[in-house]
XYZ file of C-alpha atoms in Angstrom:
710
model
C 98.034 -320.557 83.785
C 97.252 -318.745 80.535
C 100.875 -319.023 79.465
C 100.902 -322.746 80.190
C 97.814 -323.418 78.101
C 99.006 -321.360 75.165
C 102.376 -323.108 75.150
C 100.751 -326.531 75.188
C 98.470 -325.475 72.358
C 101.454 -324.378 70.273
C 103.196 -327.685 70.988
C 100.146 -329.702 69.867
C 99.916 -327.713 66.632
C 103.629 -328.390 66.088
C 103.050 -332.120 66.496
C 100.204 -332.182 63.993
C 102.349 -330.313 61.485
C 105.023 -333.022 61.822
C 102.711 -335.911 60.845
C 103.814 -336.126 57.177
C 107.466 -336.470 58.232
C 107.952 -340.070 57.071
C 108.187 -339.528 53.335
C 110.197 -341.738 50.964
C 113.935 -341.609 51.714
C 115.811 -341.734 48.393
C 118.113 -338.800 47.665
C 121.604 -337.949 46.425
C 124.716 -337.884 48.569
C 124.873 -334.105 48.265
C 121.699 -333.833 50.349
C 123.259 -335.278 53.492
C 125.040 -332.055 54.442
C 122.631 -329.786 52.541
C 120.781 -328.200 55.440
C 122.559 -325.791 57.772
C 121.030 -323.923 60.673
C 123.147 -321.788 62.971
C 126.258 -323.144 61.284
C 125.543 -326.769 62.201
C 124.713 -329.797 60.073
C 121.365 -331.434 60.744
C 122.991 -334.817 60.199
C 124.907 -334.393 63.421
C 122.299 -336.953 64.519
C 124.676 -339.590 63.093
C 128.268 -340.067 64.255
C 130.692 -342.351 62.445
C 133.102 -343.274 65.242
C 133.405 -343.637 68.999
C 136.805 -342.903 70.520
C 136.121 -345.003 73.614
C 135.131 -348.250 71.904
C 138.603 -349.061 70.519
C 140.748 -346.401 72.270
C 140.932 -344.625 68.922
C 138.771 -343.179 66.184
C 138.042 -346.411 64.324
C 134.927 -346.455 62.156
C 131.887 -347.959 63.870
C 131.513 -350.436 60.995
C 134.972 -351.766 61.911
C 134.084 -352.034 65.621
C 132.909 -355.554 66.588
C 130.881 -354.262 69.504
C 127.519 -352.608 70.029
C 128.070 -348.885 70.583
C 125.636 -345.973 70.715
C 126.925 -342.432 70.212
C 124.667 -339.609 71.445
C 125.850 -336.264 70.003
C 125.278 -332.944 71.739
C 123.177 -331.802 68.764
C 120.399 -334.180 69.849
C 120.558 -333.380 73.555
C 120.659 -329.635 72.847
C 117.386 -330.055 70.944
C 115.926 -331.888 73.923
C 117.118 -329.181 76.353
C 118.693 -331.962 78.412
C 119.929 -330.832 81.810
C 121.546 -333.988 83.161
C 123.082 -337.292 82.116
C 119.852 -339.220 82.708
C 118.095 -337.176 80.039
C 121.016 -337.777 77.654
C 121.088 -341.540 78.202
C 117.331 -341.838 77.709
C 118.251 -341.800 74.000
C 119.549 -345.376 74.317
C 117.020 -348.012 75.330
C 119.767 -350.352 76.588
C 120.331 -347.866 79.427
C 117.790 -347.928 82.259
C 117.536 -345.203 84.894
C 117.974 -346.272 88.496
C 117.527 -344.432 91.772
C 118.284 -340.711 92.051
C 118.580 -340.937 95.818
C 120.801 -338.308 97.444
C 121.180 -336.204 94.286
C 123.045 -338.725 92.191
C 121.945 -340.628 89.116
C 122.358 -344.361 88.783
C 122.018 -346.435 85.622
C 122.032 -349.963 84.271
C 123.244 -351.125 80.845
C 121.634 -354.320 79.578
C 120.249 -354.755 83.081
C 123.596 -354.593 84.921
C 124.074 -351.690 87.329
C 126.844 -349.231 86.482
C 129.237 -348.691 89.352
C 130.081 -345.058 90.199
C 133.757 -345.955 90.423
C 134.331 -348.004 87.286
C 131.298 -347.539 85.028
C 132.051 -344.032 83.743
C 134.862 -342.485 81.706
C 135.679 -338.930 80.652
C 137.821 -338.882 77.507
C 138.844 -342.452 78.333
C 139.868 -341.648 81.936
C 138.099 -343.518 84.717
C 135.811 -341.037 86.461
C 134.176 -340.977 89.895
C 130.512 -340.349 89.065
C 128.853 -340.026 92.455
C 127.047 -336.829 91.436
C 124.877 -335.332 88.684
C 127.270 -335.063 85.766
C 127.636 -331.677 84.020
C 126.683 -332.283 80.391
C 127.133 -328.810 78.909
C 130.841 -329.471 78.277
C 130.219 -332.703 76.343
C 130.611 -333.144 72.582
C 129.077 -336.612 72.692
C 128.289 -339.490 75.035
C 129.312 -343.014 74.029
C 127.572 -346.070 75.441
C 129.930 -349.057 75.096
C 127.842 -352.178 75.565
C 129.073 -355.430 77.013
C 132.319 -356.158 78.880
C 135.071 -353.606 78.165
C 137.733 -354.684 80.661
C 140.208 -355.520 77.892
C 140.756 -351.805 77.275
C 139.751 -350.182 80.570
C 140.370 -352.697 83.336
C 137.933 -353.255 86.172
C 134.376 -352.582 85.025
C 130.952 -354.192 85.021
C 129.582 -356.684 82.496
C 126.887 -354.385 81.086
C 129.278 -351.832 79.623
C 130.652 -348.327 80.117
C 129.635 -344.721 79.517
C 132.379 -342.553 77.994
C 131.807 -338.787 78.070
C 133.777 -336.885 75.422
C 134.350 -333.209 76.170
C 134.348 -330.348 73.692
C 137.654 -329.247 72.167
C 139.084 -325.833 71.286
C 138.363 -324.550 67.787
C 140.538 -322.671 65.295
C 137.685 -320.336 64.354
C 136.328 -317.849 66.846
C 133.149 -318.971 68.615
C 131.061 -317.145 71.188
C 127.649 -318.449 72.250
C 125.270 -317.284 74.943
C 122.309 -319.326 76.070
C 119.468 -319.085 78.555
C 116.660 -321.498 79.364
C 113.884 -321.664 81.923
C 110.854 -323.784 82.784
C 107.425 -323.330 84.305
C 108.744 -323.903 87.856
C 111.063 -320.908 87.538
C 114.304 -322.859 87.055
C 116.989 -320.986 85.109
C 120.231 -321.894 83.359
C 122.719 -319.437 81.820
C 125.496 -320.698 79.526
C 128.521 -319.052 77.952
C 130.766 -320.895 75.468
C 133.817 -319.166 73.948
C 136.502 -320.688 71.774
C 139.145 -319.763 69.217
C 142.834 -319.224 68.512
C 144.902 -317.300 71.053
C 147.634 -316.319 68.565
C 147.932 -315.453 64.883
C 149.134 -318.839 63.627
C 146.523 -320.787 65.613
C 149.107 -322.914 67.438
C 147.438 -322.079 70.772
C 143.692 -322.613 70.980
C 141.287 -322.397 73.906
C 137.741 -323.200 74.902
C 136.048 -321.942 78.031
C 132.544 -322.409 79.368
C 130.576 -321.073 82.324
C 127.191 -322.447 83.399
C 125.049 -321.062 86.211
C 121.971 -323.112 87.056
C 119.267 -322.507 89.661
C 116.696 -325.286 89.729
C 113.355 -325.395 91.482
C 112.022 -328.957 91.604
C 108.384 -330.006 91.530
C 108.821 -332.083 94.694
C 108.159 -330.670 98.167
C 109.383 -331.114 101.734
C 106.908 -331.719 104.582
C 106.634 -327.962 105.211
C 105.581 -327.273 101.615
C 108.920 -325.870 100.403
C 110.147 -327.012 97.003
C 113.516 -328.658 96.686
C 116.099 -326.331 95.137
C 119.524 -326.708 93.565
C 122.295 -324.186 92.875
C 125.113 -325.143 90.479
C 128.104 -323.300 89.032
C 130.278 -324.965 86.376
C 133.527 -323.535 84.993
C 135.491 -325.246 82.239
C 138.734 -324.400 80.436
C 140.738 -326.431 77.967
C 143.772 -325.299 75.931
C 145.483 -327.013 72.994
C 149.104 -326.085 72.278
C 150.961 -327.267 69.166
C 154.456 -327.743 70.592
C 155.702 -328.804 67.148
C 154.052 -329.802 63.895
C 153.768 -333.337 65.294
C 153.185 -332.834 69.039
C 150.081 -331.314 70.636
C 149.585 -330.741 74.355
C 146.042 -330.414 75.707
C 145.406 -329.216 79.255
C 142.013 -329.144 80.954
C 140.470 -327.807 84.144
C 136.885 -327.882 85.283
C 135.094 -327.216 88.546
C 131.543 -328.100 89.571
C 130.099 -326.502 92.713
C 126.691 -328.070 93.323
C 124.508 -327.531 96.408
C 120.965 -328.834 96.729
C 118.297 -329.951 99.116
C 118.447 -333.639 99.947
C 115.963 -336.199 98.663
C 116.306 -339.877 99.623
C 113.530 -340.995 97.262
C 109.839 -341.834 97.409
C 108.311 -344.977 98.970
C 106.028 -347.644 97.530
C 103.701 -349.923 99.464
C 105.299 -353.359 99.861
C 102.225 -355.151 101.237
C 98.444 -355.095 101.001
C 96.041 -354.134 98.265
C 98.042 -351.013 97.342
C 101.324 -352.873 96.817
C 103.464 -351.015 94.277
C 101.577 -347.727 94.651
C 103.154 -344.511 95.937
C 102.872 -343.868 99.679
C 101.499 -340.390 100.312
C 101.519 -337.640 97.709
C 103.685 -338.310 94.663
C 105.522 -334.993 95.104
C 106.404 -335.682 98.751
C 110.014 -335.638 100.025
C 110.478 -337.543 103.286
C 113.729 -335.807 104.218
C 113.315 -332.771 106.489
C 113.659 -329.265 104.980
C 117.101 -328.533 106.432
C 118.712 -331.613 104.835
C 121.233 -330.712 102.136
C 124.122 -331.969 100.030
C 127.089 -329.793 99.054
C 129.473 -331.110 96.378
C 132.636 -329.667 94.880
C 134.402 -331.536 92.074
C 137.597 -330.454 90.330
C 139.407 -332.088 87.424
C 142.921 -331.134 86.388
C 144.478 -333.014 83.503
C 146.716 -333.019 80.452
C 147.027 -335.156 77.315
C 149.922 -335.275 74.863
C 149.593 -336.527 71.283
C 152.723 -337.249 69.224
C 152.439 -338.186 65.558
C 155.671 -340.132 65.343
C 155.312 -340.647 61.599
C 152.568 -341.266 59.055
C 151.801 -344.671 60.548
C 152.493 -344.411 64.281
C 151.098 -342.250 67.053
C 151.668 -342.004 70.794
C 149.110 -340.604 73.239
C 149.591 -340.189 76.953
C 147.530 -338.447 79.585
C 146.972 -337.764 83.272
C 143.933 -336.573 85.227
C 143.431 -335.792 88.909
C 139.820 -335.692 90.075
C 139.192 -334.155 93.498
C 135.702 -334.794 94.836
C 134.556 -333.389 98.186
C 131.058 -333.746 99.586
C 129.173 -332.812 102.736
C 125.820 -334.439 103.288
C 123.595 -333.503 106.219
C 120.504 -335.673 106.260
C 117.574 -336.563 108.460
C 117.732 -340.301 107.715
C 114.004 -341.037 107.272
C 113.205 -344.731 107.758
C 110.768 -346.463 105.431
C 107.273 -347.097 106.743
C 103.901 -347.704 105.122
C 102.141 -345.337 107.531
C 104.184 -342.089 107.571
C 101.102 -339.966 108.327
C 101.295 -341.227 111.920
C 104.995 -340.501 112.152
C 108.218 -342.052 110.916
C 111.655 -342.595 112.376
C 114.452 -340.130 111.621
C 118.110 -340.081 112.629
C 120.020 -336.940 111.636
C 123.622 -337.228 110.524
C 126.459 -335.148 109.143
C 128.904 -336.803 106.774
C 131.963 -335.663 104.866
C 133.453 -337.647 101.969
C 136.730 -337.078 100.172
C 137.555 -338.983 96.964
C 140.821 -338.560 95.072
C 141.067 -340.163 91.628
C 144.400 -340.068 89.805
C 144.446 -341.701 86.391
C 147.098 -342.008 83.689
C 147.575 -343.875 80.429
C 149.978 -344.269 77.508
C 148.928 -345.710 74.137
C 150.898 -346.500 71.003
C 148.795 -347.012 67.871
C 150.089 -347.915 64.441
C 149.183 -349.143 60.987
C 151.417 -351.657 59.224
C 151.277 -354.675 56.946
C 152.610 -358.223 57.195
C 152.400 -359.893 53.837
C 148.883 -359.241 52.568
C 147.477 -358.514 56.043
C 146.835 -354.953 57.234
C 147.062 -354.207 60.960
C 145.580 -351.478 63.148
C 147.624 -352.083 66.267
C 147.348 -350.826 69.851
C 149.615 -351.407 72.826
C 149.343 -349.493 76.057
C 148.955 -349.280 79.811
C 146.806 -347.344 82.260
C 146.568 -346.898 86.012
C 144.309 -345.595 88.750
C 145.418 -344.333 92.156
C 142.367 -344.129 94.447
C 141.891 -342.613 97.905
C 138.736 -342.270 99.981
C 138.252 -340.766 103.421
C 135.029 -340.485 105.438
C 133.984 -338.640 108.597
C 130.507 -339.542 109.826
C 128.568 -338.441 112.926
C 125.009 -339.539 113.763
C 122.522 -337.837 116.071
C 119.807 -339.304 118.238
C 116.937 -341.246 116.702
C 113.512 -339.711 116.955
C 110.023 -339.762 115.475
C 108.856 -337.096 113.072
C 105.126 -336.356 112.996
C 104.128 -334.525 109.785
C 103.474 -330.881 110.624
C 106.113 -330.691 113.350
C 108.883 -328.127 113.204
C 112.167 -329.912 113.879
C 115.213 -327.580 113.827
C 118.534 -328.584 112.209
C 120.433 -331.046 114.405
C 123.508 -330.246 116.439
C 125.807 -332.742 114.709
C 129.129 -332.034 113.043
C 131.282 -334.445 111.054
C 134.416 -332.848 112.548
C 133.543 -334.650 115.799
C 134.303 -338.047 114.249
C 137.647 -339.155 115.730
C 137.680 -342.532 113.995
C 138.111 -341.691 110.318
C 137.469 -344.414 107.762
C 139.976 -344.536 104.917
C 140.473 -346.733 101.888
C 143.015 -346.662 99.098
C 144.060 -348.806 96.193
C 146.097 -348.635 93.075
C 145.266 -350.469 89.941
C 147.241 -350.860 86.741
C 146.927 -352.856 83.556
C 148.697 -353.603 80.283
C 146.848 -354.322 77.044
C 147.498 -355.190 73.441
C 144.999 -355.221 70.583
C 145.223 -355.860 66.844
C 142.549 -355.302 64.208
C 143.705 -357.379 61.226
C 142.297 -356.994 57.714
C 142.616 -360.477 56.238
C 140.845 -359.573 52.961
C 138.658 -356.718 51.782
C 135.680 -358.445 53.423
C 137.107 -360.170 56.500
C 138.664 -358.632 59.616
C 139.686 -360.134 62.938
C 140.088 -358.339 66.269
C 142.198 -359.947 68.997
C 143.232 -358.418 72.300
C 144.235 -359.299 75.839
C 144.889 -357.394 79.056
C 146.532 -358.147 82.398
C 145.469 -356.251 85.558
C 146.686 -355.926 89.142
C 144.883 -354.241 92.029
C 146.147 -353.679 95.575
C 143.712 -352.318 98.160
C 143.900 -351.394 101.852
C 141.071 -350.173 104.105
C 141.470 -348.566 107.536
C 139.025 -347.982 110.379
C 140.691 -346.901 113.568
C 143.476 -349.388 114.297
C 142.058 -352.072 111.980
C 143.418 -352.609 108.470
C 142.167 -354.903 105.723
C 144.199 -355.757 102.623
C 142.904 -357.209 99.395
C 144.816 -357.959 96.205
C 143.420 -359.121 92.885
C 144.589 -359.792 89.354
C 142.814 -360.755 86.160
C 143.366 -361.642 82.526
C 140.762 -360.162 80.143
C 140.654 -361.386 76.531
C 138.583 -360.054 73.651
C 138.038 -361.575 70.240
C 135.926 -360.489 67.294
C 135.332 -361.330 63.645
C 133.947 -358.813 61.152
C 132.540 -359.635 57.719
C 131.894 -356.672 55.392
C 129.917 -357.835 52.352
C 129.761 -354.239 51.079
C 131.433 -350.902 51.797
C 128.408 -349.815 53.814
C 127.601 -352.872 55.936
C 129.210 -355.260 58.390
C 128.325 -358.376 60.377
C 130.316 -359.258 63.483
C 130.623 -361.685 66.348
C 132.570 -361.050 69.532
C 133.656 -362.653 72.771
C 134.720 -360.456 75.681
C 135.170 -360.548 79.449
C 134.889 -358.137 82.354
C 136.134 -358.312 85.898
C 135.207 -356.478 89.083
C 137.453 -356.930 92.161
C 135.735 -357.833 95.422
C 136.755 -357.009 98.982
C 137.876 -359.322 101.755
C 135.217 -360.773 104.104
C 135.317 -358.344 107.043
C 132.448 -359.634 109.230
C 134.095 -361.352 112.186
C 130.979 -363.543 112.603
C 131.289 -364.923 109.083
C 132.608 -368.462 108.682
C 134.940 -367.165 105.946
C 136.092 -364.102 107.883
C 139.271 -362.495 106.524
C 139.089 -364.468 103.262
C 140.065 -362.698 100.026
C 137.184 -362.824 97.580
C 137.939 -363.536 93.934
C 136.993 -360.990 91.260
C 133.542 -361.211 89.715
C 133.820 -362.188 86.040
C 131.437 -361.428 83.212
C 131.536 -363.225 79.856
C 129.670 -362.034 76.761
C 128.916 -363.578 73.376
C 127.470 -361.113 70.885
C 126.507 -361.192 67.221
C 125.505 -358.014 65.450
C 125.266 -356.073 62.228
C 125.684 -352.417 61.198
C 124.562 -350.779 57.943
C 124.933 -347.272 56.569
C 121.951 -346.622 54.298
C 120.695 -343.743 52.158
C 124.168 -342.773 50.916
C 125.628 -343.243 54.426
C 123.063 -340.855 55.907
C 121.432 -343.407 58.221
C 123.148 -345.914 60.523
C 121.115 -349.041 61.334
C 122.320 -351.515 63.965
C 121.174 -354.785 65.501
C 122.750 -357.075 68.100
C 122.040 -360.326 69.964
C 123.864 -360.765 73.287
C 124.286 -363.302 76.065
C 126.142 -362.217 79.238
C 126.893 -364.495 82.197
C 128.416 -363.297 85.466
C 130.266 -365.736 87.726
C 131.641 -365.464 91.282
C 128.727 -363.393 92.539
C 129.044 -362.880 96.283
C 126.368 -364.704 98.313
C 125.961 -364.348 102.094
C 123.523 -366.571 103.955
C 122.845 -367.934 107.419
C 125.406 -370.477 108.628
C 123.341 -373.297 110.108
C 124.161 -374.731 112.492
C 126.387 -371.927 113.761
C 129.987 -372.847 114.578
C 131.314 -370.785 117.459
C 130.554 -367.115 116.740
C 130.017 -367.753 113.030
C 126.338 -367.365 112.126
C 126.887 -366.254 108.494
C 128.841 -367.655 105.580
C 129.960 -365.808 102.455
C 130.684 -367.708 99.259
C 130.910 -366.897 95.551
C 128.495 -369.451 94.159
C 126.082 -366.963 92.595
C 125.602 -366.349 88.877
C 123.609 -363.928 86.759
C 122.551 -364.252 83.121
C 121.229 -361.509 80.853
C 120.352 -362.139 77.231
C 118.438 -360.211 74.616
C 118.597 -358.184 71.447
C 118.814 -354.515 70.429
C 117.906 -352.470 67.372
C 119.003 -348.910 66.608
C 118.661 -346.209 63.947
C 120.402 -342.863 63.759
C 120.606 -340.289 60.975
C 118.637 -338.986 57.984
C 115.463 -340.491 56.518
C 114.590 -337.810 53.969
C 115.796 -334.331 53.055
C 113.797 -332.958 55.970
C 113.440 -335.793 58.478
C 116.067 -336.979 60.958
C 115.726 -339.691 63.554
C 117.466 -341.375 66.443
C 115.854 -344.358 68.117
C 116.430 -347.769 69.619
C 114.700 -350.699 71.299
C 115.796 -353.589 73.508
C 114.397 -356.923 74.625
C 116.014 -358.243 77.813
C 115.649 -361.467 79.792
C 117.613 -361.089 83.045
C 117.828 -363.630 85.883
C 119.843 -364.435 88.996
C 121.026 -368.034 89.053
C 122.691 -370.438 91.514
C 121.757 -368.200 94.423
C 119.909 -369.595 97.475
C 118.185 -366.243 98.049
C 117.721 -364.804 94.558
C 117.596 -367.801 92.218
C 115.169 -367.136 89.366
C 114.550 -363.486 90.275
C 114.989 -360.554 87.898
C 117.127 -357.592 89.068
C 115.500 -354.283 89.913
C 115.005 -351.941 86.938
C 115.614 -354.544 84.220
C 112.564 -354.169 81.923
C 111.821 -356.891 79.403
C 111.019 -354.290 76.726
C 112.194 -350.710 76.278
C 112.294 -348.298 73.346
C 112.832 -344.648 72.476
C 112.602 -342.328 69.479
C 113.414 -338.673 68.797
C 112.730 -337.030 65.431
C 113.328 -333.712 63.741
C 111.217 -332.379 60.858
C 112.454 -329.309 58.998
C 109.413 -327.270 57.977
C 111.489 -324.440 56.480
C 115.110 -323.328 56.711
C 114.127 -321.438 59.868
C 111.488 -323.615 61.557
C 112.004 -327.170 62.815
C 109.759 -329.445 64.874
C 110.661 -332.330 67.177
C 108.621 -335.262 68.413
C 109.855 -338.037 70.679
C 108.683 -340.829 72.933
C 110.166 -343.171 75.517
C 108.713 -346.542 76.453
C 109.914 -348.422 79.534
C 108.325 -351.785 80.209
C 107.189 -353.302 83.467
C 109.993 -353.462 86.045
C 110.496 -354.794 89.538
C 111.051 -352.564 92.548
C 112.084 -355.490 94.734
C 114.449 -358.421 94.269
C 115.303 -359.950 97.624
C 114.712 -363.058 99.697
C 111.715 -361.691 101.605
C 109.737 -359.937 98.843
C 111.084 -361.574 95.700
C 109.791 -359.803 92.591
C 106.446 -359.011 94.190
C 106.600 -355.198 93.857
C 106.000 -354.166 90.260
C 106.365 -350.780 88.581
C 103.991 -350.406 85.635
C 105.145 -349.817 82.076
C 104.805 -346.286 80.754
C 105.065 -344.190 77.595
C 106.232 -340.595 77.885
C 105.846 -338.274 74.885
C 108.004 -335.164 74.427
C 107.985 -332.546 71.708
C 109.544 -329.262 70.725
C 109.818 -326.520 68.154
C 112.711 -324.217 67.237
C 112.812 -321.025 65.196
C 116.075 -319.543 63.925
C 116.796 -316.101 62.522
C 119.642 -313.659 61.958
C 120.119 -310.225 63.513
C 122.983 -308.299 61.879
C 125.189 -311.398 61.669
C 124.187 -312.810 65.050
C 122.430 -316.164 64.690
C 119.512 -316.459 67.094
C 117.497 -319.508 68.122
C 114.286 -319.725 70.135
C 113.133 -323.143 71.325
C 110.006 -324.361 73.123
C 109.932 -327.912 74.499
C 107.189 -329.830 76.286
C 108.307 -332.836 78.315
C 105.689 -335.439 79.193
C 103.174 -333.825 76.861
C 100.205 -335.892 78.078
C 101.069 -335.470 81.785
C 101.509 -339.220 82.237
C 101.848 -340.540 85.782
C 104.763 -342.973 85.991
C 107.306 -344.417 88.379
C 110.914 -344.256 87.235
C 114.031 -345.964 88.648
C 114.875 -347.272 92.095
C 113.717 -349.828 94.639
C 110.510 -349.461 96.620
C 112.400 -347.699 99.453
C 114.089 -345.066 97.256
C 112.135 -344.781 94.027
C 112.048 -341.771 91.683
C 108.650 -340.460 90.618
C 108.411 -339.240 87.032
C 107.821 -335.526 86.585
C 104.526 -334.365 85.094
C 104.170 -332.124 82.068
C 106.805 -329.386 82.070
C 107.369 -326.580 79.590
C 110.848 -325.240 78.861
C 111.863 -322.202 76.859
C 115.382 -321.501 75.589
C 117.076 -318.628 73.770
C 120.536 -318.872 72.207
C 122.714 -316.321 70.449
C 125.732 -317.292 68.326
C 128.004 -314.334 67.632
């Protein structure tokens, strides 16, 4: 306890020292890269391009789309341990449920799908687990429909995770961090040239993490997690113009299972947490065991000064066993609640490939930045699932692990599809001030699902255009408008009691209109952005009672539903003064379901009207730096259905974080010691998820980290 109080006291003193941070921001261009600590530039807060936004490193000012780039420099300062903590730096991203040890998100109020909402280096990535972030150079949030470049995806946007690359210079870093619950994380990062001329370069990382959570099972045991990450990437210069990059990573992640907390849905306590806020309703023997491997290669060929070809392939192998107790929601768990143990095995295979040709050329007085390419996804999923007998668990009972085994499932469910698309895009400079972006894509998807002797086929195709206009009144500012579309394929109606049984459903389409502006201020040290957006989704699937019933048909599925999200965003990232750096954003969002007999007029779960975040760094001396940050998430709904409507509300909250880092040198070894306090004021808050699977925000937590750079 003494250590906890002294650490908090130090953190408060650090915050008070940082008060004068907002001094006047005029300075010369030479100050932008002036400060160096541990060999890194403080202005790594600001990044000038996002590889995922245009399938190439085009300047953000020339990108007619709202994009946020979160560099690893910021998340290292925050001692982030998962993707949720990284994405909290963008207010357009809202955390959803963390049920079953996975993290779900929404962008501009639209839920990100695990299968098509995430990319790694531009490859579609199955994200049904807690993403390893230690290997990432930056995370790019591409906002709005991005189907023109990436095919099937949601209307809110995409998250592209860019991994670290090999370096020419030798690098060897060791890191260790821990928190007040006894969690530990060890990291090793080594990179450099493998031969004298530097034509072969490597980077390898190892991370070992043992986490003790603040939440507890009914027997008083804390949830625990054990993770081992290995990563290796090698760049080989085959010629002066051709580089081959190969990559392998493996994540072995085993943890106790948590299906989320419960909120009261009726009565005077509606919206409040049922039971203790640290309670896990799963039984202590429930667990999840995940193993994910990625094997891939990319080839870059500089054909000449103006043209380049890139092609790549990645095979993601995801295997998961989940043994759970299946607790069923009730508002009176103290008197017992229903459980049904199960054992489940899932196997996902994701094979992706792409080829892109990019070139610069002129036609008359027009300059072109041209892209033509194709990509594909070959998907397989297999599931074995065995359930045990239902029972009632009375708190305090000792229920042993069930005798169920997924190997006993003789009726394996399988699903597979392949998806491919062709795209063409041209960014045309009409004058020094005016640019036009035009692009279009054609997609095909073919899907088959099997369960026993039954098979269901579903085919879909879509045309996805994108159009943007950019006006650059100066060299450091731009104003843009864009129009873009997304599509998400839907399955066939498989309920034999549905009036439209065996009908192929059309893809769900999203259409966005956006107007925005981007400015690089203070000698390009600070990037300021703003955007207005309006997104409408059509062909939403709606299932309702079929009255009067015809034969066996008592349901009917149609695609009459719509959804509209509109709002605006503001962002700032970079340097304010010689000593002050900032990254922050805010969003206003109005989100509604429309043309839906069950949901018309309702707001989706976890779509706050207002949200904002800020993280700052104040350099006290060349060796000491202080951080202060805050996250605001407005009032959200934990229900959005026909029976409860939007009646269950999660209150708005503000969470304040802070930190301090001290750097010194020991005989050429650069050392860094960091203390962070998350949720400084121990604020009680409810995070993402519906009332049956909500995540409770963690209280104040102190973290300490030590890093050595040799």
